[in-house]
Short mmCIF file of C-alpha atoms and ligand atoms in Angstrom, two decimals:
data_model
loop_
_atom_site.label_atom_id
_atom_site.label_comp_id
_atom_site.label_asym_id
_atom_site.label_seq_id
_atom_site.Cartn_x
_atom_site.Cartn_y
_atom_site.Cartn_z
CA UNK A 16 0.00 0.00 0.00
CA UNK A 17 2.63 2.51 1.11
CA UNK A 18 4.68 1.77 -1.96
CA UNK A 19 1.72 2.40 -4.24
CA UNK A 20 0.96 5.74 -2.65
CA UNK A 21 4.59 6.72 -2.87
CA UNK A 22 4.67 5.80 -6.52
CA UNK A 23 1.58 7.81 -7.32
CA UNK A 24 2.66 10.88 -5.46
CA UNK A 25 6.04 10.74 -7.16
CA UNK A 26 4.39 10.64 -10.56
CA UNK A 27 2.15 13.52 -9.57
CA UNK A 28 5.07 15.50 -8.24
CA UNK A 29 7.24 15.00 -11.30
CA UNK A 30 4.41 15.97 -13.66
CA UNK A 31 3.83 19.15 -11.74
CA UNK A 32 7.53 19.87 -11.72
CA UNK A 33 7.92 19.43 -15.45
CA UNK A 34 4.90 21.61 -16.06
CA UNK A 35 6.49 24.34 -14.05
CA UNK A 36 9.77 23.82 -15.88
CA UNK A 37 7.97 24.09 -19.17
CA UNK A 38 6.22 27.29 -18.16
CA UNK A 39 9.52 28.72 -17.07
CA UNK A 40 11.20 27.72 -20.36
CA UNK A 41 8.37 29.30 -22.31
CA UNK A 42 8.70 32.48 -20.30
CA UNK A 43 12.44 32.52 -20.96
CA UNK A 44 12.02 32.00 -24.68
CA UNK A 45 9.40 34.74 -24.90
CA UNK A 46 11.74 37.00 -22.96
CA UNK A 47 14.46 36.33 -25.58
CA UNK A 48 12.03 37.17 -28.37
CA UNK A 49 10.99 40.39 -26.65
CA UNK A 50 14.62 41.45 -26.30
CA UNK A 51 15.20 40.71 -29.99
CA UNK A 52 12.11 42.63 -31.03
CA UNK A 53 12.83 45.46 -28.57
CA UNK A 54 9.22 45.11 -27.57
CA UNK A 55 9.49 46.33 -23.99
CA UNK A 56 8.04 49.61 -22.80
CA UNK A 57 9.08 52.11 -20.22
CA UNK A 58 6.72 53.68 -17.73
CA UNK A 59 7.77 56.88 -15.98
CA UNK A 60 6.73 57.55 -12.39
CA UNK A 61 7.02 61.16 -11.25
CA UNK A 62 9.34 62.01 -8.37
CA UNK A 63 7.96 64.88 -6.35
CA UNK A 64 9.39 67.72 -4.32
CA UNK A 65 7.40 67.20 -1.12
CA UNK A 66 7.46 70.88 -0.17
CA UNK A 67 5.31 72.04 -3.05
CA UNK A 68 4.49 68.77 -4.87
CA UNK A 69 6.10 69.77 -8.15
CA UNK A 70 7.66 67.12 -10.37
CA UNK A 71 11.46 67.11 -10.33
CA UNK A 72 12.04 63.92 -12.22
CA UNK A 73 10.78 60.45 -12.97
CA UNK A 74 11.83 56.88 -12.37
CA UNK A 75 11.97 54.67 -15.46
CA UNK A 76 10.22 51.35 -14.82
CA UNK A 77 10.37 48.49 -17.27
CA UNK A 78 7.13 47.06 -18.66
CA UNK A 79 6.69 43.81 -20.57
CA UNK A 80 3.45 44.00 -22.55
CA UNK A 81 1.61 40.77 -23.33
CA UNK A 82 -0.50 39.86 -26.34
CA UNK A 83 -3.71 40.16 -24.27
CA UNK A 84 -2.94 43.73 -23.25
CA UNK A 85 -1.72 42.83 -19.75
CA UNK A 86 1.80 43.29 -18.40
CA UNK A 87 4.12 40.90 -16.64
CA UNK A 88 5.56 42.58 -13.56
CA UNK A 89 9.28 43.35 -13.53
CA UNK A 90 9.40 41.76 -10.09
CA UNK A 91 8.60 38.52 -11.92
CA UNK A 92 10.83 38.73 -15.00
CA UNK A 93 13.85 40.78 -13.84
CA UNK A 94 15.11 37.81 -11.77
CA UNK A 95 14.82 35.58 -14.87
CA UNK A 96 16.57 38.22 -16.97
CA UNK A 97 19.34 38.27 -14.37
CA UNK A 98 19.74 34.48 -14.36
CA UNK A 99 19.84 34.23 -18.16
CA UNK A 100 22.12 37.19 -18.74
CA UNK A 101 19.38 38.97 -20.68
CA UNK A 102 19.53 41.76 -18.14
CA UNK A 103 22.56 43.13 -20.02
CA UNK A 104 20.82 43.87 -23.37
CA UNK A 105 17.62 44.79 -21.48
CA UNK A 106 19.52 47.15 -19.21
CA UNK A 107 21.24 48.80 -22.19
CA UNK A 108 17.86 49.27 -23.86
CA UNK A 109 16.30 50.78 -20.71
CA UNK A 110 19.20 53.20 -20.29
CA UNK A 111 19.10 54.37 -23.90
CA UNK A 112 15.31 54.75 -24.02
CA UNK A 113 15.18 56.51 -20.64
CA UNK A 114 17.84 59.01 -21.68
CA UNK A 115 16.08 59.66 -24.98
CA UNK A 116 12.79 60.17 -23.14
CA UNK A 117 14.26 62.65 -20.66
CA UNK A 118 16.00 64.44 -23.52
CA UNK A 119 12.65 64.89 -25.32
CA UNK A 120 10.89 66.05 -22.15
CA UNK A 121 13.66 68.48 -21.23
CA UNK A 122 13.55 69.99 -24.71
CA UNK A 123 9.80 70.55 -24.41
CA UNK A 124 10.11 73.13 -21.67
CA UNK A 125 11.35 71.13 -18.67
CA UNK A 126 15.12 71.59 -18.84
CA UNK A 127 15.79 70.51 -15.24
CA UNK A 128 13.98 67.18 -15.37
CA UNK A 129 15.97 64.16 -14.24
CA UNK A 130 15.42 60.49 -15.01
CA UNK A 131 16.23 57.73 -12.52
CA UNK A 132 17.25 54.38 -13.99
CA UNK A 133 17.47 51.11 -12.07
CA UNK A 134 20.65 49.08 -12.55
CA UNK A 135 20.91 45.37 -11.84
CA UNK A 136 24.01 43.99 -10.21
CA UNK A 137 25.21 42.21 -13.38
CA UNK A 138 25.29 45.55 -15.18
CA UNK A 139 27.67 46.91 -12.59
CA UNK A 140 30.24 44.33 -13.64
CA UNK A 141 30.22 45.48 -17.26
CA UNK A 142 33.45 47.03 -18.37
CA UNK A 143 33.17 50.62 -19.51
CA UNK A 144 29.62 50.87 -18.12
CA UNK A 145 30.02 54.44 -16.93
CA UNK A 146 32.06 55.43 -19.97
CA UNK A 147 29.36 54.15 -22.32
CA UNK A 148 26.62 55.96 -20.42
CA UNK A 149 28.63 59.18 -20.41
CA UNK A 150 29.20 59.02 -24.16
CA UNK A 151 25.54 58.22 -24.78
CA UNK A 152 24.58 61.28 -22.73
CA UNK A 153 27.06 63.39 -24.62
CA UNK A 154 25.62 62.27 -27.94
CA UNK A 155 22.17 63.26 -26.70
CA UNK A 156 23.52 66.57 -25.47
CA UNK A 157 22.47 65.79 -21.90
CA UNK A 158 24.34 67.06 -18.84
CA UNK A 159 25.27 64.57 -16.11
CA UNK A 160 22.54 66.02 -13.88
CA UNK A 161 19.87 64.60 -16.20
CA UNK A 162 20.51 61.10 -14.85
CA UNK A 163 20.41 59.36 -11.51
CA UNK A 164 21.19 55.67 -11.24
CA UNK A 165 19.50 53.47 -8.64
CA UNK A 166 21.37 50.53 -7.15
CA UNK A 167 19.64 48.22 -4.70
CA UNK A 168 20.94 47.98 -1.21
CA UNK A 169 21.44 44.26 -1.83
CA UNK A 170 23.77 44.83 -4.77
CA UNK A 171 25.83 47.33 -2.83
CA UNK A 172 26.50 44.67 -0.22
CA UNK A 173 27.56 42.16 -2.83
CA UNK A 174 31.13 43.00 -3.69
CA UNK A 175 32.15 45.95 -1.64
CA UNK A 176 35.27 46.91 -3.58
CA UNK A 177 33.65 46.70 -6.99
CA UNK A 178 30.59 48.64 -5.84
CA UNK A 179 32.72 51.40 -4.38
CA UNK A 180 34.62 51.60 -7.63
CA UNK A 181 31.48 51.89 -9.76
CA UNK A 182 29.82 54.40 -7.46
CA UNK A 183 33.00 56.53 -7.57
CA UNK A 184 33.08 56.35 -11.38
CA UNK A 185 29.50 57.58 -11.57
CA UNK A 186 30.20 60.36 -9.08
CA UNK A 187 33.37 61.39 -10.90
CA UNK A 188 31.26 61.70 -14.03
CA UNK A 189 28.85 63.92 -12.10
CA UNK A 190 26.04 61.36 -12.13
CA UNK A 191 23.95 60.98 -8.98
CA UNK A 192 23.72 57.56 -7.33
CA UNK A 193 20.81 56.36 -5.19
CA UNK A 194 20.51 53.37 -2.92
CA UNK A 195 17.15 51.81 -3.75
CA UNK A 196 14.86 49.96 -1.33
CA UNK A 197 16.89 51.22 1.59
CA UNK A 198 16.21 49.38 4.82
CA UNK A 199 15.47 46.02 3.24
CA UNK A 200 19.10 44.90 3.23
CA UNK A 201 21.75 44.96 5.88
CA UNK A 202 23.87 47.95 5.09
CA UNK A 203 25.25 49.70 8.10
CA UNK A 204 25.72 53.35 8.77
CA UNK A 205 29.44 52.89 8.31
CA UNK A 206 28.84 51.39 4.89
CA UNK A 207 26.66 54.31 3.88
CA UNK A 208 29.32 56.75 4.95
CA UNK A 209 32.02 54.98 2.96
CA UNK A 210 30.11 55.26 -0.32
CA UNK A 211 29.79 58.60 -2.08
CA UNK A 212 26.08 58.05 -2.77
CA UNK A 213 23.86 61.10 -3.15
CA UNK A 214 20.42 59.67 -2.45
CA UNK A 215 18.68 57.12 -0.32
CA UNK A 216 15.29 55.74 -1.27
CA UNK A 217 13.35 54.69 1.81
CA UNK A 218 11.67 51.39 0.94
CA UNK A 219 7.94 51.60 0.75
CA UNK A 220 7.49 48.83 3.31
CA UNK A 221 8.43 51.47 5.90
CA UNK A 222 5.43 53.57 5.01
CA UNK A 223 3.05 50.80 6.03
CA UNK A 224 1.64 51.93 9.32
CA UNK A 225 2.50 55.59 8.73
CA UNK A 226 1.03 57.74 10.22
CA UNK A 227 -1.12 55.55 12.53
CA UNK A 228 1.67 53.63 14.25
CA UNK A 229 4.12 55.54 16.35
CA UNK A 230 6.95 53.06 15.79
CA UNK A 231 6.54 53.12 12.02
CA UNK A 232 6.67 56.91 12.06
CA UNK A 233 9.72 56.94 14.24
CA UNK A 234 11.63 54.51 11.98
CA UNK A 235 10.99 56.65 8.90
CA UNK A 236 11.89 59.77 10.84
CA UNK A 237 15.16 58.19 11.97
CA UNK A 238 16.14 57.16 8.43
CA UNK A 239 15.29 60.59 7.00
CA UNK A 240 17.32 62.37 9.68
CA UNK A 241 20.24 60.00 9.42
CA UNK A 242 20.35 60.66 5.68
CA UNK A 243 20.10 64.39 6.25
CA UNK A 244 22.95 64.33 8.75
CA UNK A 245 25.11 62.42 6.28
CA UNK A 246 24.36 65.01 3.60
CA UNK A 247 22.33 62.48 1.66
CA UNK A 248 19.04 63.36 -0.01
CA UNK A 249 16.14 61.03 0.81
CA UNK A 250 13.20 59.91 -1.30
CA UNK A 251 10.22 58.24 0.34
CA UNK A 252 8.83 55.48 -1.87
CA UNK A 253 5.22 54.37 -1.93
CA UNK A 254 3.37 57.45 -0.66
CA UNK A 255 -0.29 56.48 -0.98
CA UNK A 256 -2.14 58.95 1.23
CA UNK A 257 -2.27 62.66 1.93
CA UNK A 258 -1.58 61.94 5.61
CA UNK A 259 1.68 60.21 4.65
CA UNK A 260 2.67 63.14 2.49
CA UNK A 261 1.89 65.52 5.36
CA UNK A 262 3.99 63.73 7.94
CA UNK A 263 6.94 63.25 5.57
CA UNK A 264 6.81 66.94 4.84
CA UNK A 265 6.91 67.68 8.56
CA UNK A 266 9.92 65.38 8.92
CA UNK A 267 11.69 67.39 6.26
CA UNK A 268 11.96 64.49 3.83
CA UNK A 269 12.70 66.38 0.59
CA UNK A 270 11.42 64.03 -2.11
CA UNK A 271 8.78 61.37 -2.60
CA UNK A 272 7.13 59.07 -5.05
CA UNK A 273 3.90 57.12 -4.88
CA UNK A 274 0.42 56.41 -6.14
CA UNK A 275 -0.97 59.37 -4.18
CA UNK A 276 0.85 61.70 -6.56
CA UNK A 277 1.06 59.63 -9.71
CA UNK A 278 1.40 56.09 -10.99
CA UNK A 279 4.02 55.04 -13.50
CA UNK A 280 2.79 56.32 -16.89
CA UNK A 281 3.74 56.58 -20.57
CA UNK A 282 5.97 59.45 -21.61
CA UNK A 283 3.19 61.40 -23.30
CA UNK A 284 1.03 61.30 -20.17
CA UNK A 285 3.96 62.57 -18.14
CA UNK A 286 4.40 65.39 -20.62
CA UNK A 287 0.70 66.26 -20.28
CA UNK A 288 1.04 66.26 -16.49
CA UNK A 289 4.13 68.47 -16.64
CA UNK A 290 2.35 70.93 -18.90
CA UNK A 291 -0.69 70.97 -16.63
CA UNK A 292 1.52 71.52 -13.61
CA UNK A 293 3.30 74.40 -15.31
CA UNK A 294 -0.02 76.00 -16.13
CA UNK A 295 -1.69 75.43 -12.77
CA UNK A 296 1.22 76.75 -10.75
CA UNK A 297 2.70 73.37 -9.93
CA UNK A 298 0.00 71.54 -7.98
CA UNK A 299 -0.64 67.97 -9.00
CA UNK A 300 -1.69 66.17 -5.82
CA UNK A 301 -5.20 64.92 -6.36
CA UNK A 302 -5.57 61.92 -4.10
P1 LIG B 411 11.74 49.89 -7.47
O1 LIG B 411 12.93 50.33 -8.21
O2 LIG B 411 11.78 50.03 -5.99
O3 LIG B 411 10.52 50.68 -8.10
C1 LIG B 411 9.42 51.15 -7.39
C2 LIG B 411 8.26 50.17 -7.48
O4 LIG B 411 7.24 50.59 -6.57
C3 LIG B 411 7.60 50.15 -8.85
O5 LIG B 411 7.12 48.82 -9.07
C4 LIG B 411 6.44 51.10 -8.67
O6 LIG B 411 5.38 50.90 -9.58
C5 LIG B 411 6.04 50.78 -7.26
N1 LIG B 411 5.32 51.87 -6.61
C6 LIG B 411 5.52 53.19 -6.74
N2 LIG B 411 4.69 53.89 -5.95
C7 LIG B 411 3.94 52.99 -5.28
C8 LIG B 411 2.88 53.12 -4.30
O7 LIG B 411 2.46 54.19 -3.89
N3 LIG B 411 2.35 51.94 -3.86
C9 LIG B 411 2.77 50.73 -4.29
N4 LIG B 411 2.18 49.65 -3.80
N5 LIG B 411 3.76 50.58 -5.20
C10 LIG B 411 4.34 51.71 -5.69
P2 LIG B 411 7.39 48.03 -10.44
O8 LIG B 411 7.31 48.95 -11.60
O9 LIG B 411 6.50 46.82 -10.42
O10 LIG B 411 8.90 47.57 -10.31
C11 LIG B 411 9.29 46.63 -9.36
C12 LIG B 411 10.79 46.52 -9.28
O11 LIG B 411 11.34 45.98 -10.49
C13 LIG B 411 11.49 47.88 -9.13
O12 LIG B 411 11.42 48.34 -7.79
C14 LIG B 411 12.89 47.52 -9.57
O13 LIG B 411 13.60 46.88 -8.53
C15 LIG B 411 12.63 46.49 -10.66
N6 LIG B 411 12.75 47.17 -11.96
C16 LIG B 411 11.82 47.87 -12.67
N7 LIG B 411 12.32 48.34 -13.83
C17 LIG B 411 13.63 47.95 -13.84
C18 LIG B 411 14.71 48.13 -14.78
O14 LIG B 411 14.61 48.79 -15.82
N8 LIG B 411 15.91 47.56 -14.45
C19 LIG B 411 16.09 46.84 -13.29
N9 LIG B 411 17.29 46.30 -13.05
N10 LIG B 411 15.10 46.66 -12.39
C20 LIG B 411 13.89 47.21 -12.66
MG1 LIG B 412 14.07 51.95 -8.24
MG1 LIG B 413 12.69 51.42 -4.97
MG1 LIG B 414 11.07 49.26 -3.69
#
């Protein structure tokens, strides 16, 4: 009896496993095709000056459109792109498209706009990464201040010497460097001080419970003040309510991003929003 059950459950298990493997292989092969066809899209999410809620820049977020009109989340396919090495051509594409987008927007009356581009750890190992970005920016006639790169806290902890080297190269080129999802990894204060980063993005998990829970508020407050004392600009991620905006403002957190202000959107919608903001004297918060 026991043997029979074992046999059946093994068969069941292996079928399920191969189905999952097949799904994964299909996903990978479609990812390859999408890279070939350059069929990704970029959504831009406004980054807001919390004092007066005007847009200072936008984060470029990768979108993978599907035949049925839906999108597969980057949280799902970026890890696969990293494992397969596809993150390199994808990352190059994102950088080029993001710089072209910010170039177009700047030339349409928003000359100070900055784009923030996420970099995966594998990209940081590319030789001449910074050099190539700098020459791309030069060819688009963009100053270094038009770009900020975002590195996750996890990647910064990966190979300390290499990460310091890359961050320095970006800084020497005048390009701002942000630590993304700050607070989700294990970086210490000492580590922060040793890197010439310019910006810290407070992970949106910290905004859960703000402003209702005293502890949640105090953690965010501590991070924002620590950053301030280190001369680092902070950006609060995932602002979803007016109350959160209010309290971050009171804390003196300079910048923010979140659904309360705006969702990630296509370039032409961002342009429309920028134009509206310019006309209406810079207010965009709508709730
Ligand atoms: P991230 O860099 O931390 O980007 C912010 C994520 O938070 C985005 O998710 C954005 O849509 C979401 N978000 C913004 N405001 C709110 C809010 O108020 N509430 C909630 N619930 N979410 C908010 P998205 O676009 O799904 O991207 C997920 C992650 O995928 C990104 O996190 C980033 O780590 C990665 N990613 C996206 N695009 C790229 C890319 O071009 N290259 C690389 N290497 N990674 C990327
Ligand atoms: Mg980011
Ligand atoms: Mg982030
Ligand atoms: Mg995040």
